[in-house]
Coordinates of C-alpha atoms and ligand atoms in Angstrom, one line a residue:
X1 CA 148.3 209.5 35.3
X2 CA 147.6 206.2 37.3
X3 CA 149.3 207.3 40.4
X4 CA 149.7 210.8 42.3
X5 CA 153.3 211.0 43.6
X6 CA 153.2 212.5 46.6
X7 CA 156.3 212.3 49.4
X8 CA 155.0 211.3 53.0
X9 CA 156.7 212.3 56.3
X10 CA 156.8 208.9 58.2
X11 CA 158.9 210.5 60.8
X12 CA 158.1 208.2 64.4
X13 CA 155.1 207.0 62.1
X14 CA 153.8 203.4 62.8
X15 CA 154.7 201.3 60.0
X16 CA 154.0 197.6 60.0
X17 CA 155.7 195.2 57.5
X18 CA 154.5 191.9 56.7
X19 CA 157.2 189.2 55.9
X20 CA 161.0 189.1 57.1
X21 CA 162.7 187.8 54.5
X22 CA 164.8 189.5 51.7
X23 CA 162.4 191.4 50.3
X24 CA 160.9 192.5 53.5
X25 CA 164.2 193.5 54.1
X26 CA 165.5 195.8 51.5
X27 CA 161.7 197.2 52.4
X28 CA 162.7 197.6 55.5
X29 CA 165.8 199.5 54.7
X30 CA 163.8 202.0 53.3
X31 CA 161.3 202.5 55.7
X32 CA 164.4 202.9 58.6
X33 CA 166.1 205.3 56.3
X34 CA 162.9 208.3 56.6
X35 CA 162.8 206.8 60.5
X36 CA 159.6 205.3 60.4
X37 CA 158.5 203.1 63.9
X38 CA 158.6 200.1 62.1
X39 CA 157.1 197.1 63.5
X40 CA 157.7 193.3 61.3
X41 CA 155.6 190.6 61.8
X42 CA 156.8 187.4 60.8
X43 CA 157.9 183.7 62.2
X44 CA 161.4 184.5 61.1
X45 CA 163.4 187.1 59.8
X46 CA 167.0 187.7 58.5
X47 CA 170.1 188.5 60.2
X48 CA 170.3 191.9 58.9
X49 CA 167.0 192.8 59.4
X50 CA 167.2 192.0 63.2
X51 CA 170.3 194.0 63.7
X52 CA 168.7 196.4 61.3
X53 CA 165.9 196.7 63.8
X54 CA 168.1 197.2 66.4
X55 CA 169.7 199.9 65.3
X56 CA 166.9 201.7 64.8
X57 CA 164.5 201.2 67.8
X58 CA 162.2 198.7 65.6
X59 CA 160.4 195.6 66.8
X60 CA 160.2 191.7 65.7
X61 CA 157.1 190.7 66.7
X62 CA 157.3 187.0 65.8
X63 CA 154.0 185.5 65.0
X64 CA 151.7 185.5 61.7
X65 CA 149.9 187.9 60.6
X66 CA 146.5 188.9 62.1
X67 CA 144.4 191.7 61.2
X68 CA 144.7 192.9 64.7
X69 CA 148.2 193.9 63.8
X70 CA 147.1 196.3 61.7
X71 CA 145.8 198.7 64.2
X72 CA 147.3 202.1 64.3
X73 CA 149.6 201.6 61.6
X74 CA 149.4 204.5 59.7
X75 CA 151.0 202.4 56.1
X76 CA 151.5 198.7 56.1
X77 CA 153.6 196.7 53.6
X78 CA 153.1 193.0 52.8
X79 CA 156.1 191.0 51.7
X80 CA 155.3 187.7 52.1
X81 CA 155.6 185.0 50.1
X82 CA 151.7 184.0 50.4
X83 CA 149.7 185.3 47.8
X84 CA 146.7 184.6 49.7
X85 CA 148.0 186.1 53.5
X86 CA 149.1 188.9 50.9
X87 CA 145.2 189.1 49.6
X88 CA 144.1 189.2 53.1
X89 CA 146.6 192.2 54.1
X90 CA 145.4 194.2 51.4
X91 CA 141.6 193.6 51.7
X92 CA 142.2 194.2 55.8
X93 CA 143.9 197.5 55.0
X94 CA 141.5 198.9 52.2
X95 CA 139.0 197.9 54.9
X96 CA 140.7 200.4 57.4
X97 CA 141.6 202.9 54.8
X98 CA 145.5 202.2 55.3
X99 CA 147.7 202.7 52.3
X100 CA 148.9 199.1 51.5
X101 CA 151.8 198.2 49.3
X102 CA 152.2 194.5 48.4
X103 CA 155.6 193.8 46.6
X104 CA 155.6 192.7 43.1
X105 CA 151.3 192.3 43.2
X106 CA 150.1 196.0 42.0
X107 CA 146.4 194.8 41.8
X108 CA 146.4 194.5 45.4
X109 CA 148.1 198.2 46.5
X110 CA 146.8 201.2 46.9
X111 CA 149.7 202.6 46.5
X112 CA 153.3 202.2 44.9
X113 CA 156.9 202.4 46.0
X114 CA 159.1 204.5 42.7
X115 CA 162.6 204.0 42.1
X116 CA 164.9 206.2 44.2
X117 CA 167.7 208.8 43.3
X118 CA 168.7 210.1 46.7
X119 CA 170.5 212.7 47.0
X120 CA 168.8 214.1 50.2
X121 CA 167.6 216.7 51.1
X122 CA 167.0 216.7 46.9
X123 CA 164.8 213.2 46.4
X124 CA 163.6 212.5 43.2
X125 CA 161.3 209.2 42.4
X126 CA 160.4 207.3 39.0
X127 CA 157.5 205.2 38.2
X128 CA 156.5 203.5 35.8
X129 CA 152.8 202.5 37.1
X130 CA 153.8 199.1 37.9
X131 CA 154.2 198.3 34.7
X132 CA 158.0 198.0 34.5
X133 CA 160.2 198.2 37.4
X134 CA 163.2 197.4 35.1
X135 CA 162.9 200.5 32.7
X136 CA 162.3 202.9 35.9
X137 CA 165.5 201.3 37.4
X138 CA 167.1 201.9 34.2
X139 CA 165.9 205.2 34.0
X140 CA 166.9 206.1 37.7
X141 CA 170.5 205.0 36.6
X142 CA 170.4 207.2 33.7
X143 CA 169.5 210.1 36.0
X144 CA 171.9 209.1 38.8
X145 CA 174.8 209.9 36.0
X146 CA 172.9 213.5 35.4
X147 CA 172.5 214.4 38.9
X148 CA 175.9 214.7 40.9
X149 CA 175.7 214.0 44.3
X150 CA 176.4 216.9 45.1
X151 CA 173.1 218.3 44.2
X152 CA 172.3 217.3 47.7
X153 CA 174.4 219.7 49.1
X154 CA 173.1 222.4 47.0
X155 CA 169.7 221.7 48.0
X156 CA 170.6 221.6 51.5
X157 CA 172.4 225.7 50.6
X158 CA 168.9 226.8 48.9
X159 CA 166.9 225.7 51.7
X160 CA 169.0 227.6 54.3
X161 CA 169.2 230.8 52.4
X162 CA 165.6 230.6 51.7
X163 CA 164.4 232.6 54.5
X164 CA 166.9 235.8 54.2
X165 CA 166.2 235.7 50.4
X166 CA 162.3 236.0 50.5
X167 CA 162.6 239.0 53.5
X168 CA 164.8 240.6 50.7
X169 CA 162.7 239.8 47.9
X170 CA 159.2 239.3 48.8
X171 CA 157.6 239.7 45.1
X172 CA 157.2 235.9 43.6
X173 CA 158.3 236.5 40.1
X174 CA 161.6 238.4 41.0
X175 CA 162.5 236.1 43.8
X176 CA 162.2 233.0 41.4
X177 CA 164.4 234.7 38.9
X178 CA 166.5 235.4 41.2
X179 CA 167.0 231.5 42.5
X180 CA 167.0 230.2 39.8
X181 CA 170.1 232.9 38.2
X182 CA 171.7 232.1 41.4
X183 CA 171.4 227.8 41.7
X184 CA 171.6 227.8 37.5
X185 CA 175.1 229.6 38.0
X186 CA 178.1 231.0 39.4
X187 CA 176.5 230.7 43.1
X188 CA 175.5 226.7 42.1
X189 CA 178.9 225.9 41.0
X190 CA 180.8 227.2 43.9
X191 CA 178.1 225.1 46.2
X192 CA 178.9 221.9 43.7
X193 CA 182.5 222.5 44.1
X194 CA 182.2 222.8 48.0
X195 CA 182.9 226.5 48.4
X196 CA 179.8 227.7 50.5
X197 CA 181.2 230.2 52.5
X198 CA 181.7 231.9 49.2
X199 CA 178.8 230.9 48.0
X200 CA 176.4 232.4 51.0
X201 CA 178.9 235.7 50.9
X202 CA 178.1 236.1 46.9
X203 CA 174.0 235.4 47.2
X204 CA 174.2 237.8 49.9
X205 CA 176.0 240.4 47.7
X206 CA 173.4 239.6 45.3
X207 CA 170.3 239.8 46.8
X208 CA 171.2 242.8 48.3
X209 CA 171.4 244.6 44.5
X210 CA 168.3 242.8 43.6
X211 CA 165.8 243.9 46.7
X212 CA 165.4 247.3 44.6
X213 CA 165.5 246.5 41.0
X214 CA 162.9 244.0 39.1
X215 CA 164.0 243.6 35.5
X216 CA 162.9 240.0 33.9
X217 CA 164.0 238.5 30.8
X218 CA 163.1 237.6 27.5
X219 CA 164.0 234.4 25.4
X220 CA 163.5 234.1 22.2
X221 CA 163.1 230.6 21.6
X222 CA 163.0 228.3 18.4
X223 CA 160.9 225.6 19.3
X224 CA 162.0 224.0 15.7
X225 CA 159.3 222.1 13.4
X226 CA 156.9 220.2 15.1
X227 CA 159.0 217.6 16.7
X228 CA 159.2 218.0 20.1
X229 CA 162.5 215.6 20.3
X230 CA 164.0 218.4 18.3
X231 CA 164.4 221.6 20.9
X232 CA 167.6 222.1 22.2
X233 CA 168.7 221.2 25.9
X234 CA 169.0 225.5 26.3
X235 CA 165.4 225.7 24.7
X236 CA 163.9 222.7 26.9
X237 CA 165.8 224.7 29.8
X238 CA 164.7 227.9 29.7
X239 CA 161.0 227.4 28.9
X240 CA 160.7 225.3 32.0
X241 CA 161.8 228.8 33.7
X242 CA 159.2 230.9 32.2
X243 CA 156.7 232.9 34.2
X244 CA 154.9 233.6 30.7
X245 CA 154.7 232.1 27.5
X246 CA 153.7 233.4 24.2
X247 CA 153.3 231.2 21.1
X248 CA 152.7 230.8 17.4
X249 CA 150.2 228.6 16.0
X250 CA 152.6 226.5 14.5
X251 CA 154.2 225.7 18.2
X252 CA 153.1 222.1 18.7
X253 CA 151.1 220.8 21.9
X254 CA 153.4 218.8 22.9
X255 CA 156.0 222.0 23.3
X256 CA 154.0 223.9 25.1
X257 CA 153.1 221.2 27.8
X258 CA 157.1 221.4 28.4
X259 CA 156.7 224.7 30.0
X260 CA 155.7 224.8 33.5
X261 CA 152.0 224.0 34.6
X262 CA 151.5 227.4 36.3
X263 CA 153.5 229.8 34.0
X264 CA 151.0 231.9 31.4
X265 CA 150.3 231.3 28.1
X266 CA 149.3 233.5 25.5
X267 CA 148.4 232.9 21.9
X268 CA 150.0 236.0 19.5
X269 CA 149.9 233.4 16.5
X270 CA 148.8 234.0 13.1
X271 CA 147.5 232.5 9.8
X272 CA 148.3 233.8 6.7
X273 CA 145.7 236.6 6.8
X274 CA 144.3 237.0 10.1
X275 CA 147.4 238.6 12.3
X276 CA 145.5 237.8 15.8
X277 CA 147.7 239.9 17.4
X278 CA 149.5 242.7 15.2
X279 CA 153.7 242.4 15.4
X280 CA 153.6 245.8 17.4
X281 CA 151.6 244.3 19.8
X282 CA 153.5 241.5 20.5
X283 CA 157.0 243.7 20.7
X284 CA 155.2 246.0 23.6
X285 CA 153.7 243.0 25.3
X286 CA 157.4 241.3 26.1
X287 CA 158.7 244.5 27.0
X288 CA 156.0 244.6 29.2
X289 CA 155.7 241.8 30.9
X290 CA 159.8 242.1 31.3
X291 CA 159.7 245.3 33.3
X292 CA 157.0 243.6 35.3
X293 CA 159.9 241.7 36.3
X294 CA 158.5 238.3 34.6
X295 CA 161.1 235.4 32.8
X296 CA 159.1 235.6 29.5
X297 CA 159.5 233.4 26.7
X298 CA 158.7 234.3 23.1
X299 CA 158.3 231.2 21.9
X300 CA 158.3 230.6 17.6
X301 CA 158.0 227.4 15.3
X302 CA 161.0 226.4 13.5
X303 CA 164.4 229.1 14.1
X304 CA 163.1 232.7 15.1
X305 CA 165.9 234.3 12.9
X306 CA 164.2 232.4 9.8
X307 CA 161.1 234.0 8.6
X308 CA 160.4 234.4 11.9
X309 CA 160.5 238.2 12.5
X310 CA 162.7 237.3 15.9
X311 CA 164.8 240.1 14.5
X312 CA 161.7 242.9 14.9
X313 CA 160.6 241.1 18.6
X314 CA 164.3 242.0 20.2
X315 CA 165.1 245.3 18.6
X316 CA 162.4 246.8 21.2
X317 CA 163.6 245.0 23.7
X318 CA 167.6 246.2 22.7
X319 CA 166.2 249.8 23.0
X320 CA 164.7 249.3 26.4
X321 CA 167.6 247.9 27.7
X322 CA 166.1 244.4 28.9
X323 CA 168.2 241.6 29.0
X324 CA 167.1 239.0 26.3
X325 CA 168.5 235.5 24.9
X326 CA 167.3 234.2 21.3
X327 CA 168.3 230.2 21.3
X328 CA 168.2 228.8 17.8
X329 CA 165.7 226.4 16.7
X330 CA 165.9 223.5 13.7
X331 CA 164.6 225.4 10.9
X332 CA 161.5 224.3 9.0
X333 CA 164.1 223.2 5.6
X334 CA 166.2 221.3 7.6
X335 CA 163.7 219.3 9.6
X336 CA 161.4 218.7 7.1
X337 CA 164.2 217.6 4.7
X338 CA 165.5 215.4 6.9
X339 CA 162.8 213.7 8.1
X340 CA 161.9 213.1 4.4
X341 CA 164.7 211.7 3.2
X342 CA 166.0 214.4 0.9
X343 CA 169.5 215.9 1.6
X344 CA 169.1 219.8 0.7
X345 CA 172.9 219.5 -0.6
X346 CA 174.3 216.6 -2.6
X347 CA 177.6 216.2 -4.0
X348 CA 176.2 215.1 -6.8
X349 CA 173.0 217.2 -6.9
X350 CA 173.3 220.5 -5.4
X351 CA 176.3 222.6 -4.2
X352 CA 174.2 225.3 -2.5
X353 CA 170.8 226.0 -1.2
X354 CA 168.7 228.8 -0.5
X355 CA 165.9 229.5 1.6
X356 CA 163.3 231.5 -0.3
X357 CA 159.5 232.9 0.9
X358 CA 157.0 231.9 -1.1
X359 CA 154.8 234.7 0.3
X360 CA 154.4 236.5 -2.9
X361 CA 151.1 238.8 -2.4
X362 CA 150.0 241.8 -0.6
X363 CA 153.2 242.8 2.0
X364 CA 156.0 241.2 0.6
X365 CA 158.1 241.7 -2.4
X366 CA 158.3 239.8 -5.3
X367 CA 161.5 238.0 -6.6
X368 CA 163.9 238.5 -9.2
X369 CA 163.0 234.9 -10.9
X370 CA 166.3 235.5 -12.8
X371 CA 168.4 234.4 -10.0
X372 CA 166.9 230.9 -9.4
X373 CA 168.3 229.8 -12.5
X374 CA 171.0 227.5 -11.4
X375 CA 170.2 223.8 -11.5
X376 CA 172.9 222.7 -8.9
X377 CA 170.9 224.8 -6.5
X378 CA 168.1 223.7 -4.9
X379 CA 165.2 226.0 -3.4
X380 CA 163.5 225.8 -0.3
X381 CA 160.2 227.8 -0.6
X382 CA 158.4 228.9 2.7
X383 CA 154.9 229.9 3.0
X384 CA 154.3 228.8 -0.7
X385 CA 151.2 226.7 -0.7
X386 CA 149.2 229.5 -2.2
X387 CA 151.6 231.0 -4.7
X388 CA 152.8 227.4 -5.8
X389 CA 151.3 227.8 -9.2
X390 CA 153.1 231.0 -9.8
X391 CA 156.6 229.6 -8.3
X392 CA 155.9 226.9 -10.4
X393 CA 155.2 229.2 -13.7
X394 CA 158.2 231.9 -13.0
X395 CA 161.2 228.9 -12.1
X396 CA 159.7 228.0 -15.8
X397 CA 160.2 230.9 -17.5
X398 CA 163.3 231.8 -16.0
X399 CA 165.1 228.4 -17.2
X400 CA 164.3 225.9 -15.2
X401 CA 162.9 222.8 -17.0
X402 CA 159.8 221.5 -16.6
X403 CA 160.8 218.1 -15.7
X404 CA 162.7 220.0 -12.7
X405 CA 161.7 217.4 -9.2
X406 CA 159.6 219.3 -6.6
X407 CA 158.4 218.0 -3.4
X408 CA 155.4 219.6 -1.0
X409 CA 156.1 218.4 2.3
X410 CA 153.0 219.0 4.9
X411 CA 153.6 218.7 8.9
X412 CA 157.4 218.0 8.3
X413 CA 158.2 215.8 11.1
X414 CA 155.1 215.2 12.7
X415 CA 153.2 211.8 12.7
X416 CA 150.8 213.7 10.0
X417 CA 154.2 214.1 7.8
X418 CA 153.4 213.6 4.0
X419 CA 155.8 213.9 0.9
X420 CA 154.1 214.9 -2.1
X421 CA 156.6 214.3 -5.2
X422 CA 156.3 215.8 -8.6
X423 CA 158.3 218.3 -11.2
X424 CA 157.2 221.9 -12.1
X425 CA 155.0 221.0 -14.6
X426 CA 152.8 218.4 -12.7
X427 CA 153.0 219.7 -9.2
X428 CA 150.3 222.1 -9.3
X429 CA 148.0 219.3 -10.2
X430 CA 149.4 217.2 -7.6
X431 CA 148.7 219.7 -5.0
X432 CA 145.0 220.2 -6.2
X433 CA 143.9 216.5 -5.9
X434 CA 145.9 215.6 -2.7
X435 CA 144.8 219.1 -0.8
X436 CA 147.6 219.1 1.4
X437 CA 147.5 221.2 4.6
X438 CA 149.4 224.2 6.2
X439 CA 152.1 224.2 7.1
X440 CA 154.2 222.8 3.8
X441 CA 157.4 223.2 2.7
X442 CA 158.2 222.9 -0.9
X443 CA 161.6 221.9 -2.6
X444 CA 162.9 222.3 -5.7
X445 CA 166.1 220.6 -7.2
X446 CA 167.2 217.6 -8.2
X447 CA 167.9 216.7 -4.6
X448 CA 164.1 215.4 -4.6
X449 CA 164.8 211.9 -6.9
X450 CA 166.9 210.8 -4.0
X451 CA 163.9 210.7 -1.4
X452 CA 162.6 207.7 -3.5
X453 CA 165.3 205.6 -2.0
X454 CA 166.2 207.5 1.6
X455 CA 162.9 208.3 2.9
X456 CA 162.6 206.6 6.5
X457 CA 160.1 208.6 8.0
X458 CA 156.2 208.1 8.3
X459 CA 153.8 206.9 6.2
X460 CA 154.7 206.0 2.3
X461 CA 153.8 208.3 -0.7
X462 CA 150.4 208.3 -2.0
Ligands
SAM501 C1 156.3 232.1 9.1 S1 157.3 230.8 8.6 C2 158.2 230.4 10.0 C3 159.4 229.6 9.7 C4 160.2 229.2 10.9 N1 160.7 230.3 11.6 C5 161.2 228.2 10.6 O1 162.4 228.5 10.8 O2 160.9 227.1 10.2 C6 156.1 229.6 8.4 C7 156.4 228.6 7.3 O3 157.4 227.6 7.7 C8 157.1 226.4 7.1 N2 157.0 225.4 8.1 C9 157.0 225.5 9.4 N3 156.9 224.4 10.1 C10 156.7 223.4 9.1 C11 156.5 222.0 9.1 N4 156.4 221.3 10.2 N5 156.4 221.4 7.9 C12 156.4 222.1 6.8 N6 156.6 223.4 6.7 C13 156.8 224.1 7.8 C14 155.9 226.6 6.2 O4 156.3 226.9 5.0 C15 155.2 227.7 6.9 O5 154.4 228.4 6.1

């Protein structure tokens, strides 16, 4: 980050603006709307900045500038249309250690002004760096639309009730639970829809219940394959609202830096043979953390109902009683198809699909090969980078020809995405010259010949 956004209290603050023109103007605006002592300098100014002025207890001080002017100004802006007088301002205010803006000149500020979405006492400001005041307008716009005006109002409810609710709920973890229940629903809406009194009389009800008991939550979250543009809105959401997070190794960086900077994060992932934390351990440690009243999320690659064991991590919390949420996740098969180009069902192709683990040693079970027979189904194999020769060998001997497409995809939707084609009889090869890495997908079906012609998506087939 270039720039540290920060909010200032300019409240009866000396302010001095260079230049009265339009653009000094609508800086002006600004700087009478957080009632700032605002003092212009400049030969002339316009109409609606003198009346503005007026209205607001500022002064005209009609003359040019002169470094003089700049003493006890706490933050000066130039808007002038002198590049040089505007050079001069900003070396005169670094000089003094005065934050100095100078409009539409970012080499010579030491600080920025963002685009605005006010809905006040709720202010929220985008930047781009400087670099493009027309995509941060653009973007305000697009967040305008998102954030009713009412929001303000809402705001204006939390910050009243603040007080009362902390006396009741003085532990951090419940009380943010509790706000963020109470703004995220029922009590928000009535606020939005102008229904306060109701509002104030149900948060009372409510934080009366909740003084005694401390019971968090757990969400079981798919954080789908890699992608970060693929969580859901309700995935995004509820991770931003955790007090703890713990991960898999296949959860992607990117993910994880969506949950809040001071929230926990713990690592329970594991490779295929080194279980860094065992599955027991992980079931006890969200029922723990829950009855320490914490919003814990459980956080998995991929859909946690899909080789993902989600199924084990809430049957413990089921029998403790704590209240839990699993949101879905885009499944490793479908992102990864996708994003290669291959369509797991095809009229023409395949009429069904089935998702199969390829995990054939030690704890799991083996298959009954017999039932992979059908060639207008294709087969999505999970985990089956190891036993790939013997998937390859047993879809063999149980009908399937040789000649049978199969396609390895490794880091399905990530930038590192590569599509390794073959059939059953050369993919094994394949595999041992191009080395591909964990995680990989493989898929087997006619389905594959089409990703010749619709794959879209990173870098072309070796
Ligand atoms: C334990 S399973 C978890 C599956 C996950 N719950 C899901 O729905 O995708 C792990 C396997 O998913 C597959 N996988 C997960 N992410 C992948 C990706 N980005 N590309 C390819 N395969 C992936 C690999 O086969 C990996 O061995």
């Amino acid at each position: 980050m270039e720039y540290l956004p920060v909010f200032l209290q300019l409240k009866g603050a000396n302010v001095l603006l260079v230049g009265g023109g339009s653009v000094g103007t609508r800086k002006a605006r600004l700087l009478l709307r957080v009632d700032a002592l605002l003092t212009v300098v400049s030969p002339d100014i316009t109409e609606e900045l003198r009346q503005a002025l007026a209205d607001h207890g500022g002064v005209w001080q009609q003359s040019h500038y002169s470094e003089t002017d700049l003493h006890h100004a706490r933050l000066v802006v130039a808007a002038t249309p002198e590049r040089a007088v505007n050079e001069q301002i900003s070396k005169d205010a670094k000089a003094l250690a005065i934050p100095v803006n100078v409009v539409d000149s970012p080499d010579l500020c030491t600080f920025i002004f963002p685009s605005i979405i006010d809905r006040s006492p709720l202010v929220i400001a985008v930047s781009s760096s400087g670099r493009s005041p027309v995509l941060a307008r653009l973007l305000r716009r697009k967040i305008e639309a998102m954030v009713p005006a009412a929001y303000g109002r809402l705001a204006e409810f939390a910050g009243r009730m603040r007080g009362p609710v902390k006396d009741c709920i003085p532990e951090d973890g419940p009380r943010r639970l509790f706000w963020e229940q109470a703004v995220d629903g029922r009590i928000g809406e009535m606020v939005l829809a102008g229904r306060e009194g109701e509002a104030e009389k149900q948060l009372r009800e409510q934080m009366a219940a909740a003084g005694g008991q401390h019971a968090g939550e757990v969400y079981l979250i798919g954080g789908g394959p890699g992608d970060p543009a693929l969580m859901t809105f309700k995935a995004v959401r509820l991770l931003q609202s955790a007090d703890v997070v713990l991960y898999d190794r296949l959860v992607s960086e990117p993910i994880l830096e969506m949950s809040r900077r001071d929230a926990e994060r713990i690592y329970v992932g594991k490779a295929r043979s080194d279980h860094t934390v065992p599955q027991q351990e992980i079931n006890q440690l969200l029922v723990d953390l829950a009855l320490q009243g914490k919003r814990v999320v459980r956080l998995k690659g991929g859909d946690p109902f899909i080789f993902g064991r989600g199924g084990e991590e809430i049957e413990l919390l089921a029998r403790n009683r704590i209240p839990f949420q699993v949101v879905p996740g885009i499944t490793a098969a479908n992102g990864a198809a996708c994003y290669a180009g291959i369509p797991l069902t095809h009229r023409d192709y395949a009429q069904s699909v089935r998702f199969v683990t390829g995990h054939l040693k030690a704890d799991s079970t083996d298959h009954d090969w017999s039932q992979f027979q059908s060639t207008t189904e294709t087969l999505v194999f999970y985990m089956g980078l190891v036993g790939l020769p013997v998937i390859c060998e047993k879809l063999q001997g149980c009908g399937r020809s040789a000649d049978t497409p199969v396609a390895l995809i490794e880091h399905g939707t990530l930038v590192e995405q590569r599509v390794l084609v073959g059939t059953l009889a050369t993919m094994v090869a394949i595999v041992e010259r191009e080395k591909p890495r964990a995680p990989t997908l493989i898929i087997v079906g006619d389905v594959v010949r089409l990703h010749k012609d619709l794959a879209w998506f990173g870098e072309a087939d070796p």
